[in-house]
Amino acid sequence: MGFGEDAAMNGRGSKEVEDFMSGLIKRNPGETEFHQAVQEVVESVMPVVLDNEEYRKAQILERMTEPDRIIIFRVTWETDDGCIRANRAWRIQFNGAIGPYKGGLRFHPSVNQSVLKFLGFEQTFKNSLTGLPMGGAKGGANFNPKGKSDREVMRFCQSLMTELHRHVGEHTDVPAGDIGVGPREISYLFGQYKRLENRHTGVLTGKGLSFGGSHLRKEATGYGCVIFCQSMFEERGDSIEGKRISVSGAGNVAIYAVEKAIALGAKVITMSDSTGFIHDPDGIDEDKLTFIKLLKERKRVSLEGYPDKYSGASYHAGKRPWAVATDIAMPCATQNEISGEDARELLGNGVQAVCEGANMPTELDAAHAFVEAGILYGPAKAANAGGVAVSGLEQTQNAERRVWKAERVESELSTIMKSIHDKCVEHGRDGDRINYVTGANIGGFLKVAEAMRSYGAV
Ligand code: NDP
């Protein structure tokens, strides 16, 4: 069964989805993450395409699943002890129909073309949902910053930008951070761009406040995810206050999701990293979160030491937090971190909502299970759009050569997240339920499709 309201009700469009996917898989062999991301969208939007002859004639769906271009290049750099290393890097400019390309850079050994194509494709819909004029892109390298010295990371970033600078620009393509690319990496990348181009311009977002960054950019994805979650509860006359939240991840998105959740009175009982998860039944409060920030942002070590400081908490090596009974699951680490089995366990334990801070953290069968169960399920392209939204506001500030006050940025973020929520409700209403997956996919699709149709054959 699919996500689309119509497809779910009477199978309408399911044959077309199958045919479309079989062509896409043939054209993009072995790119399983990309297939998964496309399937989820096509299941939702096929009924819309079938109802619109112009979209069918213009092959909108076929064109929207083909990147505008893929740039792939070698990054050669030198270790501290003088050895030469080479990595592979990409920038995938997926769809520029509604604005200059915008999307993060990821440095992680698991990065490959399939992962970046799924992320670039998702980004196109997410950026459209924000209402800001931003096309979709993603990039990165199979480089692992872990265990590298600051100087090594600097040399890698400088080498990468030496090639990338000719493909990006404030009116062309504006990268930002993602997994493995935080303030340190953005600073090195921006410094090298400025040196090569001799222009101080908004070519990257997530910059430091002293050189063109925006207040609240680092908090934006996590804060936005919690605001979206709160909006889903408010839609049915409830709130996240007093609810237990299981968060995965302990990086940029997770840390600020936890910060906002605490501020709104929820009880965060888990966090995780690539080595395991912590369970704190008493709830992670502001002091405990400060300690986690110290471990992850400063010392860059695992969460293993947390229970030594906070008795009552436990650490579970090599495990994910989904077997712990909770009211809200908020995956904020990486793709495909909730399997079908995890979903059944969460549902069995009475989970009321799943709200995605990470990109595509839920496998397709798990996502289907959440939709079928009728719980509140906020998909990534809507729930985690706060980061790119504030990136868009950073671009505006750079163009104006002004820095807005933190309160103004926070209020704009809140307005944008609520408007994304309302778009999902508008396009996802299904009787007395709201299918946020359908709502986000159709809401994101329409604006891009309209722009592509208007351009004619380009
Ligand atoms: P970070 O690198 O800051 O943090 C990632 C966290 O997830 C770390 O705690 C890391 O563990 C953990 N993690 C990474 N890979 C794995 C894995 N394979 N298995 C288990 N845990 C893992 O990244 P972000 O917080 O920026 O990004 C997290 C997610 O949110 C990604 O899906 C990203 O695409 C998405 N996202 C990020 C945005 C942003 O503004 N940063 C915007 C929108 C989406 P460890 O600490 O051990 O490395």
Short mmCIF file of C-alpha atoms and ligand atoms in Angstrom, two decimals:
data_model
loop_
_atom_site.label_atom_id
_atom_site.label_comp_id
_atom_site.label_asym_id
_atom_site.label_seq_id
_atom_site.Cartn_x
_atom_site.Cartn_y
_atom_site.Cartn_z
CA MET A 1 0.00 0.00 0.00
CA GLY A 2 1.25 3.49 -0.83
CA PHE A 3 1.27 6.84 0.87
CA GLY A 4 -1.02 8.65 -1.58
CA GLU A 5 -4.49 9.28 -0.26
CA ASP A 6 -6.06 7.91 -3.44
CA ALA A 7 -3.58 5.11 -3.83
CA ALA A 8 -4.20 4.11 -0.23
CA MET A 9 -7.96 4.11 -0.73
CA ASN A 10 -8.36 2.31 -4.04
CA GLY A 11 -4.95 1.54 -5.48
CA ARG A 12 -5.36 4.31 -8.09
CA GLY A 13 -1.99 5.05 -9.61
CA SER A 14 -0.24 2.05 -8.13
CA LYS A 15 0.40 0.45 -11.56
CA GLU A 16 1.82 3.77 -12.82
CA VAL A 17 4.03 4.02 -9.71
CA GLU A 18 5.33 0.52 -10.36
CA ASP A 19 6.07 1.26 -14.04
CA PHE A 20 7.68 4.58 -13.18
CA MET A 21 9.89 3.00 -10.51
CA SER A 22 11.00 0.17 -12.76
CA GLY A 23 12.20 2.73 -15.36
CA LEU A 24 13.91 4.82 -12.67
CA ILE A 25 15.68 1.78 -11.21
CA LYS A 26 16.92 0.80 -14.70
CA ARG A 27 18.25 4.31 -15.31
CA ASN A 28 19.90 4.52 -11.87
CA PRO A 29 21.15 1.00 -11.10
CA GLY A 30 22.26 0.18 -7.55
CA GLU A 31 21.24 3.58 -6.11
CA THR A 32 18.97 2.14 -3.44
CA GLU A 33 18.69 5.24 -1.23
CA PHE A 34 17.72 7.32 -4.26
CA HIS A 35 15.11 4.73 -5.32
CA GLN A 36 13.63 4.79 -1.81
CA ALA A 37 13.34 8.59 -1.68
CA VAL A 38 11.75 8.77 -5.14
CA GLN A 39 9.30 5.95 -4.41
CA GLU A 40 8.00 7.75 -1.33
CA VAL A 41 7.33 10.92 -3.31
CA VAL A 42 5.93 9.24 -6.42
CA GLU A 43 3.44 7.23 -4.33
CA SER A 44 2.02 10.55 -3.11
CA VAL A 45 2.11 12.66 -6.24
CA MET A 46 1.10 10.11 -8.91
CA PRO A 47 -2.64 10.82 -8.45
CA VAL A 48 -1.93 14.54 -8.99
CA VAL A 49 0.09 13.81 -12.13
CA LEU A 50 -2.59 11.47 -13.49
CA ASP A 51 -5.16 14.23 -13.04
CA ASN A 52 -3.04 16.80 -14.89
CA GLU A 53 -2.54 16.22 -18.59
CA GLU A 54 -0.05 19.07 -18.88
CA TYR A 55 2.24 17.50 -16.26
CA ARG A 56 2.04 14.18 -18.07
CA LYS A 57 2.77 15.73 -21.48
CA ALA A 58 5.66 17.73 -20.02
CA GLN A 59 7.09 14.58 -18.36
CA ILE A 60 7.36 16.56 -15.12
CA LEU A 61 7.99 13.54 -12.92
CA GLU A 62 10.62 12.06 -15.23
CA ARG A 63 12.43 15.43 -15.37
CA MET A 64 12.10 16.08 -11.64
CA THR A 65 13.86 12.80 -10.84
CA GLU A 66 16.84 13.60 -13.10
CA PRO A 67 19.41 15.95 -11.52
CA ASP A 68 20.16 19.18 -13.43
CA ARG A 69 23.83 18.19 -13.15
CA ILE A 70 26.28 16.17 -11.09
CA ILE A 71 29.77 17.50 -10.49
CA ILE A 72 32.23 14.86 -9.30
CA PHE A 73 35.86 15.47 -8.47
CA ARG A 74 38.97 14.29 -6.65
CA VAL A 75 40.11 16.02 -3.47
CA THR A 76 43.81 15.54 -2.79
CA TRP A 77 45.21 16.62 0.56
CA GLU A 78 48.17 16.02 2.85
CA THR A 79 48.17 14.43 6.33
CA ASP A 80 50.16 15.92 9.21
CA ASP A 81 52.93 13.39 8.63
CA GLY A 82 53.27 14.28 4.96
CA CYS A 83 51.29 11.44 3.32
CA ILE A 84 49.12 12.23 0.30
CA ARG A 85 45.46 11.20 0.53
CA ALA A 86 42.68 11.41 -2.07
CA ASN A 87 38.92 11.41 -1.55
CA ARG A 88 35.96 11.65 -3.91
CA ALA A 89 33.62 14.63 -3.70
CA TRP A 90 30.36 15.59 -5.38
CA ARG A 91 28.01 18.52 -5.79
CA ILE A 92 24.63 17.46 -7.08
CA GLN A 93 22.64 20.42 -8.38
CA PHE A 94 19.35 18.61 -8.41
CA ASN A 95 16.68 21.10 -9.36
CA GLY A 96 17.07 24.85 -9.86
CA ALA A 97 13.52 25.61 -11.02
CA ILE A 98 12.46 27.88 -8.15
CA GLY A 99 15.74 29.50 -7.11
CA PRO A 100 19.51 29.14 -6.78
CA TYR A 101 20.58 25.68 -5.60
CA LYS A 102 20.69 25.26 -1.83
CA GLY A 103 21.62 22.26 0.31
CA GLY A 104 24.26 20.94 2.67
CA LEU A 105 27.63 19.26 2.33
CA ARG A 106 28.15 15.94 4.11
CA PHE A 107 31.55 14.50 5.10
CA HIS A 108 31.16 10.86 6.08
CA PRO A 109 32.73 7.59 4.86
CA SER A 110 29.26 6.36 3.79
CA VAL A 111 28.79 9.21 1.30
CA ASN A 112 28.25 8.05 -2.29
CA GLN A 113 26.29 9.21 -5.32
CA SER A 114 23.10 7.41 -4.31
CA VAL A 115 23.03 8.99 -0.84
CA LEU A 116 23.65 12.46 -2.26
CA LYS A 117 21.04 12.02 -5.00
CA PHE A 118 18.43 11.03 -2.41
CA LEU A 119 19.38 14.03 -0.30
CA GLY A 120 19.35 16.45 -3.27
CA PHE A 121 15.98 15.14 -4.44
CA GLU A 122 14.45 15.50 -0.95
CA GLN A 123 15.98 18.96 -0.62
CA THR A 124 14.11 20.15 -3.71
CA PHE A 125 10.72 19.47 -2.07
CA LYS A 126 11.81 20.69 1.36
CA ASN A 127 13.07 24.01 -0.01
CA SER A 128 9.85 24.47 -1.94
CA LEU A 129 7.82 23.90 1.24
CA THR A 130 9.63 26.72 3.06
CA GLY A 131 8.09 29.21 0.60
CA LEU A 132 11.55 30.72 -0.02
CA PRO A 133 13.10 30.87 -3.52
CA MET A 134 15.60 28.01 -3.22
CA GLY A 135 16.36 25.12 -5.58
CA GLY A 136 17.56 21.74 -4.29
CA ALA A 137 21.16 20.48 -4.10
CA LYS A 138 23.42 18.36 -1.94
CA GLY A 139 27.10 17.56 -1.88
CA GLY A 140 29.92 16.17 0.16
CA ALA A 141 32.75 13.71 0.23
CA ASN A 142 33.58 10.23 1.48
CA PHE A 143 35.99 11.87 3.92
CA ASN A 144 35.87 11.05 7.63
CA PRO A 145 36.69 14.07 9.81
CA LYS A 146 36.81 11.80 12.88
CA GLY A 147 40.35 11.20 14.10
CA LYS A 148 41.76 13.95 11.86
CA SER A 149 43.56 16.95 13.31
CA ASP A 150 42.20 20.48 12.80
CA ARG A 151 45.03 21.15 10.32
CA GLU A 152 44.14 18.05 8.32
CA VAL A 153 40.47 19.05 8.22
CA MET A 154 41.55 22.54 7.13
CA ARG A 155 43.72 21.20 4.31
CA PHE A 156 40.91 18.92 3.15
CA CYS A 157 38.36 21.77 3.14
CA GLN A 158 40.73 24.09 1.30
CA SER A 159 41.45 21.47 -1.35
CA LEU A 160 37.75 20.71 -1.81
CA MET A 161 36.87 24.41 -2.21
CA THR A 162 39.70 24.89 -4.70
CA GLU A 163 37.59 22.85 -7.13
CA LEU A 164 34.08 23.64 -5.82
CA HIS A 165 34.44 27.44 -5.95
CA ARG A 166 33.93 27.54 -9.73
CA HIS A 167 30.55 25.80 -9.44
CA VAL A 168 28.98 27.78 -6.56
CA GLY A 169 28.09 31.42 -5.89
CA GLU A 170 25.49 33.50 -4.07
CA HIS A 171 23.18 33.52 -7.14
CA THR A 172 24.07 30.02 -8.35
CA ASP A 173 24.46 27.50 -5.55
CA VAL A 174 24.84 28.09 -1.81
CA PRO A 175 26.05 25.06 0.21
CA ALA A 176 25.73 24.66 4.01
CA GLY A 177 26.62 22.02 6.62
CA ASP A 178 25.28 18.53 7.23
CA ILE A 179 26.71 15.41 8.91
CA GLY A 180 30.42 15.98 9.58
CA VAL A 181 30.29 19.59 8.36
CA GLY A 182 29.80 22.03 11.22
CA PRO A 183 31.05 25.56 12.03
CA ARG A 184 34.72 24.52 11.84
CA GLU A 185 34.41 23.09 8.32
CA ILE A 186 32.18 25.92 7.04
CA SER A 187 34.76 28.45 8.29
CA TYR A 188 37.63 26.72 6.46
CA LEU A 189 35.54 26.38 3.30
CA PHE A 190 34.42 30.02 3.37
CA GLY A 191 37.96 31.28 4.08
CA GLN A 192 39.24 29.46 1.01
CA TYR A 193 36.37 30.67 -1.22
CA LYS A 194 37.07 34.26 -0.20
CA ARG A 195 40.77 33.84 -0.88
CA LEU A 196 40.17 32.38 -4.34
CA GLU A 197 37.41 34.77 -5.44
CA ASN A 198 38.45 37.91 -3.54
CA ARG A 199 34.76 38.47 -2.70
CA HIS A 200 33.07 38.45 0.71
CA THR A 201 29.70 37.13 -0.25
CA GLY A 202 26.94 34.81 0.97
CA VAL A 203 28.22 31.73 -0.85
CA LEU A 204 27.83 29.44 2.18
CA THR A 205 25.38 29.47 5.07
CA GLY A 206 26.04 28.40 8.63
CA LYS A 207 28.88 30.93 8.78
CA GLY A 208 30.21 32.32 12.07
CA LEU A 209 28.38 35.38 13.40
CA SER A 210 31.50 37.52 12.97
CA PHE A 211 31.65 36.89 9.21
CA GLY A 212 28.12 36.91 7.84
CA GLY A 213 26.34 34.17 9.79
CA SER A 214 22.80 34.38 11.10
CA HIS A 215 21.60 34.12 14.65
CA LEU A 216 19.91 30.78 15.28
CA ARG A 217 21.24 28.95 12.20
CA LYS A 218 22.85 26.22 14.30
CA GLU A 219 19.70 25.79 16.41
CA ALA A 220 17.28 26.07 13.48
CA THR A 221 16.82 22.45 12.34
CA GLY A 222 16.34 21.05 15.84
CA TYR A 223 14.17 23.94 17.04
CA GLY A 224 12.12 23.80 13.85
CA CYS A 225 11.55 20.07 14.20
CA VAL A 226 10.13 20.51 17.69
CA ILE A 227 7.97 23.45 16.56
CA PHE A 228 6.59 21.24 13.77
CA CYS A 229 5.93 18.43 16.27
CA GLN A 230 4.15 20.86 18.58
CA SER A 231 2.01 22.06 15.65
CA MET A 232 0.94 18.48 14.87
CA PHE A 233 -0.19 18.00 18.49
CA GLU A 234 -1.91 21.41 18.57
CA GLU A 235 -3.83 20.51 15.40
CA ARG A 236 -5.61 17.88 17.46
CA GLY A 237 -5.95 20.03 20.58
CA ASP A 238 -2.96 18.54 22.43
CA SER A 239 0.62 19.59 23.20
CA ILE A 240 4.06 18.02 23.66
CA GLU A 241 4.22 19.31 27.24
CA GLY A 242 4.81 16.43 29.67
CA LYS A 243 5.31 13.91 26.84
CA ARG A 244 8.29 11.56 26.76
CA ILE A 245 10.52 12.06 23.69
CA SER A 246 13.13 9.60 22.44
CA VAL A 247 15.73 11.40 20.38
CA SER A 248 18.43 9.67 18.35
CA GLY A 249 21.70 11.39 17.48
CA ALA A 250 23.78 13.83 19.51
CA GLY A 251 24.87 16.14 16.73
CA ASN A 252 23.70 19.53 15.56
CA VAL A 253 20.07 18.59 14.92
CA ALA A 254 19.60 16.35 17.98
CA ILE A 255 21.17 18.72 20.51
CA TYR A 256 18.98 21.67 19.56
CA ALA A 257 15.86 19.52 19.22
CA VAL A 258 16.45 18.45 22.82
CA GLU A 259 17.05 22.05 23.90
CA LYS A 260 13.72 23.19 22.42
CA ALA A 261 11.82 20.14 23.68
CA ILE A 262 13.01 20.85 27.25
CA ALA A 263 11.98 24.51 26.86
CA LEU A 264 8.47 23.42 25.85
CA GLY A 265 8.13 21.13 28.88
CA ALA A 266 8.66 17.73 27.26
CA LYS A 267 10.74 14.99 28.90
CA VAL A 268 13.62 13.79 26.69
CA ILE A 269 14.60 10.28 27.76
CA THR A 270 17.15 9.15 25.14
CA MET A 271 19.93 10.43 22.88
CA SER A 272 22.40 8.40 20.82
CA ASP A 273 25.49 8.50 18.64
CA SER A 274 27.21 6.09 16.28
CA THR A 275 28.43 3.97 19.22
CA GLY A 276 25.17 3.48 21.18
CA PHE A 277 22.43 5.28 23.12
CA ILE A 278 21.81 6.68 26.59
CA HIS A 279 18.53 6.16 28.44
CA ASP A 280 17.74 8.64 31.20
CA PRO A 281 14.28 7.89 32.64
CA ASP A 282 14.45 11.06 34.79
CA GLY A 283 14.76 13.18 31.65
CA ILE A 284 17.65 15.15 30.19
CA ASP A 285 17.51 18.67 31.63
CA GLU A 286 19.44 21.81 30.66
CA ASP A 287 22.48 20.94 32.84
CA LYS A 288 22.69 17.43 31.47
CA LEU A 289 22.42 18.81 27.93
CA THR A 290 25.31 21.18 28.63
CA PHE A 291 27.37 18.13 29.58
CA ILE A 292 26.34 16.37 26.33
CA LYS A 293 27.35 19.46 24.33
CA LEU A 294 30.74 19.32 26.04
CA LEU A 295 31.17 15.64 25.11
CA LYS A 296 30.02 15.98 21.50
CA GLU A 297 30.81 19.55 20.38
CA ARG A 298 34.06 20.14 22.27
CA LYS A 299 35.63 16.79 23.12
CA ARG A 300 34.12 14.92 20.14
CA VAL A 301 33.85 11.68 22.20
CA SER A 302 31.04 9.12 22.65
CA LEU A 303 28.14 9.34 25.13
CA GLU A 304 29.48 6.36 27.07
CA GLY A 305 30.59 8.53 30.02
CA TYR A 306 27.11 10.01 30.65
CA PRO A 307 25.89 7.44 33.23
CA ASP A 308 29.12 7.90 35.26
CA LYS A 309 27.96 11.46 35.91
CA TYR A 310 24.21 10.85 36.10
CA SER A 311 23.26 7.75 38.05
CA GLY A 312 19.88 6.41 37.05
CA ALA A 313 20.86 6.68 33.40
CA SER A 314 22.22 3.77 31.36
CA TYR A 315 24.34 3.41 28.21
CA HIS A 316 23.57 0.74 25.60
CA ALA A 317 26.51 0.05 23.29
CA GLY A 318 25.80 -0.62 19.62
CA LYS A 319 22.03 -0.16 20.00
CA ARG A 320 19.38 2.29 18.81
CA PRO A 321 16.84 3.79 21.24
CA TRP A 322 13.59 2.55 19.62
CA ALA A 323 12.87 -0.32 22.03
CA VAL A 324 12.38 2.17 24.90
CA ALA A 325 8.68 2.98 25.49
CA THR A 326 8.03 6.61 24.55
CA ASP A 327 5.30 9.04 23.43
CA ILE A 328 7.26 10.71 20.64
CA ALA A 329 10.16 9.36 18.57
CA MET A 330 12.42 11.98 17.05
CA PRO A 331 15.12 10.41 14.85
CA CYS A 332 17.88 13.01 14.38
CA ALA A 333 20.96 10.95 13.40
CA THR A 334 20.97 9.53 9.86
CA GLN A 335 19.05 7.78 7.07
CA ASN A 336 17.28 4.44 7.56
CA GLU A 337 17.75 4.34 11.33
CA ILE A 338 14.17 3.13 11.98
CA SER A 339 13.50 -0.31 10.45
CA GLY A 340 10.10 -1.98 10.03
CA GLU A 341 10.83 -3.97 13.17
CA ASP A 342 11.71 -0.81 15.14
CA ALA A 343 8.44 0.75 13.92
CA ARG A 344 6.40 -2.23 15.13
CA GLU A 345 8.16 -2.03 18.50
CA LEU A 346 7.48 1.71 18.80
CA LEU A 347 3.82 1.22 17.84
CA GLY A 348 3.50 -1.75 20.21
CA ASN A 349 4.74 0.51 23.02
CA GLY A 350 2.08 3.11 22.19
CA VAL A 351 4.11 5.79 20.39
CA GLN A 352 1.83 8.73 19.49
CA ALA A 353 4.08 10.61 17.08
CA VAL A 354 7.21 10.26 14.98
CA CYS A 355 8.82 13.51 13.87
CA GLU A 356 11.88 13.31 11.61
CA GLY A 357 14.85 15.58 12.32
CA ALA A 358 17.20 13.50 10.16
CA ASN A 359 16.72 13.01 6.42
CA MET A 360 14.84 9.80 5.50
CA PRO A 361 15.52 8.17 8.88
CA THR A 362 12.62 5.77 8.35
CA GLU A 363 12.70 2.77 6.02
CA LEU A 364 9.76 2.55 3.61
CA ASP A 365 7.97 -0.31 5.41
CA ALA A 366 8.34 1.51 8.74
CA ALA A 367 6.93 4.69 7.21
CA HIS A 368 3.99 2.72 5.78
CA ALA A 369 3.38 1.23 9.24
CA PHE A 370 3.23 4.70 10.84
CA VAL A 371 0.80 6.00 8.21
CA GLU A 372 -1.42 2.91 8.47
CA ALA A 373 -1.47 3.16 12.28
CA GLY A 374 -2.72 6.74 11.92
CA ILE A 375 -0.23 8.21 14.41
CA LEU A 376 1.13 11.72 13.90
CA TYR A 377 3.97 11.23 11.45
CA GLY A 378 5.97 14.31 10.40
CA PRO A 379 8.25 13.47 7.46
CA ALA A 380 11.72 14.98 7.20
CA LYS A 381 11.12 17.25 4.24
CA ALA A 382 8.56 19.15 6.33
CA ALA A 383 9.75 18.62 9.90
CA ASN A 384 13.45 19.39 9.40
CA ALA A 385 13.07 22.28 6.95
CA GLY A 386 13.89 24.83 9.68
CA GLY A 387 17.63 24.60 8.98
CA VAL A 388 17.39 25.45 5.33
CA ALA A 389 14.74 28.08 6.09
CA VAL A 390 17.14 29.98 8.37
CA SER A 391 19.87 29.44 5.76
CA GLY A 392 17.54 31.24 3.35
CA LEU A 393 17.19 34.04 5.90
CA GLU A 394 21.00 34.14 6.23
CA GLN A 395 21.19 34.68 2.45
CA THR A 396 18.70 37.54 2.71
CA GLN A 397 20.72 39.14 5.52
CA ASN A 398 23.93 38.78 3.46
CA ALA A 399 22.26 40.38 0.44
CA GLU A 400 21.02 43.26 2.65
CA ARG A 401 24.40 43.45 4.42
CA ARG A 402 22.53 43.43 7.73
CA VAL A 403 22.39 41.11 10.73
CA TRP A 404 18.91 40.57 12.12
CA LYS A 405 18.31 40.25 15.86
CA ALA A 406 17.93 36.70 17.21
CA GLU A 407 14.28 37.37 18.16
CA ARG A 408 13.42 38.31 14.58
CA VAL A 409 15.02 35.15 13.17
CA GLU A 410 13.30 32.97 15.78
CA SER A 411 9.93 34.51 15.02
CA GLU A 412 10.42 34.03 11.23
CA LEU A 413 11.47 30.40 11.83
CA SER A 414 8.37 29.79 13.87
CA THR A 415 6.13 31.38 11.21
CA ILE A 416 7.75 29.31 8.43
CA MET A 417 7.42 26.00 10.37
CA LYS A 418 3.77 26.69 11.09
CA SER A 419 3.11 27.56 7.46
CA ILE A 420 4.79 24.30 6.36
CA HIS A 421 2.57 22.48 8.83
CA ASP A 422 -0.51 24.19 7.39
CA LYS A 423 0.54 23.29 3.83
CA CYS A 424 0.79 19.64 4.91
CA VAL A 425 -2.69 19.85 6.43
CA GLU A 426 -4.09 21.48 3.27
CA HIS A 427 -2.76 18.77 0.95
CA GLY A 428 -2.81 15.82 3.36
CA ARG A 429 -6.29 15.83 4.85
CA ASP A 430 -7.75 12.33 4.67
CA GLY A 431 -11.15 12.26 6.40
CA ASP A 432 -10.56 13.13 10.03
CA ARG A 433 -6.84 12.30 9.78
CA ILE A 434 -3.94 14.21 8.31
CA ASN A 435 -1.47 12.29 6.20
CA TYR A 436 1.57 14.54 6.60
CA VAL A 437 3.59 12.46 4.11
CA THR A 438 1.10 13.04 1.32
CA GLY A 439 0.69 16.67 2.40
CA ALA A 440 4.43 17.41 2.35
CA ASN A 441 5.05 15.63 -0.94
CA ILE A 442 2.18 17.29 -2.81
CA GLY A 443 2.77 20.68 -1.14
CA GLY A 444 6.46 20.62 -2.16
CA PHE A 445 5.81 19.18 -5.63
CA LEU A 446 3.24 21.67 -6.95
CA LYS A 447 5.41 24.80 -6.86
CA VAL A 448 8.38 23.11 -8.55
CA ALA A 449 6.12 21.44 -11.14
CA GLU A 450 4.44 24.76 -11.98
CA ALA A 451 7.80 26.49 -12.46
CA MET A 452 9.12 23.67 -14.67
CA ARG A 453 5.96 23.64 -16.78
CA SER A 454 6.14 27.43 -17.24
CA TYR A 455 9.72 27.28 -18.56
CA GLY A 456 8.74 24.95 -21.42
CA ALA A 457 11.28 22.38 -22.57
CA VAL A 458 14.33 23.18 -20.45
P1 NDP B 1 26.04 15.80 12.92
O1 NDP B 1 27.24 15.29 12.22
O2 NDP B 1 26.14 17.05 13.71
O3 NDP B 1 25.45 14.68 13.90
C1 NDP B 1 25.08 13.42 13.45
C2 NDP B 1 24.77 12.56 14.66
O4 NDP B 1 24.26 11.31 14.21
C3 NDP B 1 25.99 12.24 15.50
O5 NDP B 1 25.59 12.08 16.85
C4 NDP B 1 26.48 10.92 14.91
O6 NDP B 1 27.18 10.11 15.84
C5 NDP B 1 25.15 10.25 14.56
N1 NDP B 1 25.31 9.39 13.38
C6 NDP B 1 25.81 9.73 12.17
N2 NDP B 1 25.83 8.67 11.35
C7 NDP B 1 25.34 7.64 12.08
C8 NDP B 1 25.11 6.27 11.81
N3 NDP B 1 25.38 5.76 10.59
N4 NDP B 1 24.58 5.50 12.78
C9 NDP B 1 24.31 6.01 14.00
N5 NDP B 1 24.50 7.31 14.32
C10 NDP B 1 25.01 8.10 13.38
O7 NDP B 1 24.90 15.92 11.79
P2 NDP B 1 23.55 16.75 11.82
O8 NDP B 1 23.00 16.76 13.19
O9 NDP B 1 23.79 18.03 11.11
O10 NDP B 1 22.62 15.87 10.86
C11 NDP B 1 21.83 14.79 11.35
C12 NDP B 1 20.74 14.47 10.35
O11 NDP B 1 19.91 15.63 10.14
C13 NDP B 1 21.21 14.06 8.96
O12 NDP B 1 20.29 13.15 8.40
C14 NDP B 1 21.15 15.38 8.19
O13 NDP B 1 21.04 15.17 6.78
C15 NDP B 1 19.86 15.96 8.76
N6 NDP B 1 19.71 17.39 8.60
C16 NDP B 1 20.63 18.27 9.08
C17 NDP B 1 20.44 19.62 8.94
C18 NDP B 1 21.35 20.62 9.56
O14 NDP B 1 20.98 21.81 9.56
N7 NDP B 1 22.50 20.23 10.11
C19 NDP B 1 19.27 20.16 8.20
C20 NDP B 1 18.31 19.15 7.82
C21 NDP B 1 18.56 17.83 7.99
P3 NDP B 1 28.70 10.47 16.25
O15 NDP B 1 28.57 11.63 17.19
O16 NDP B 1 29.19 9.25 16.91
O17 NDP B 1 29.40 10.83 14.99
#
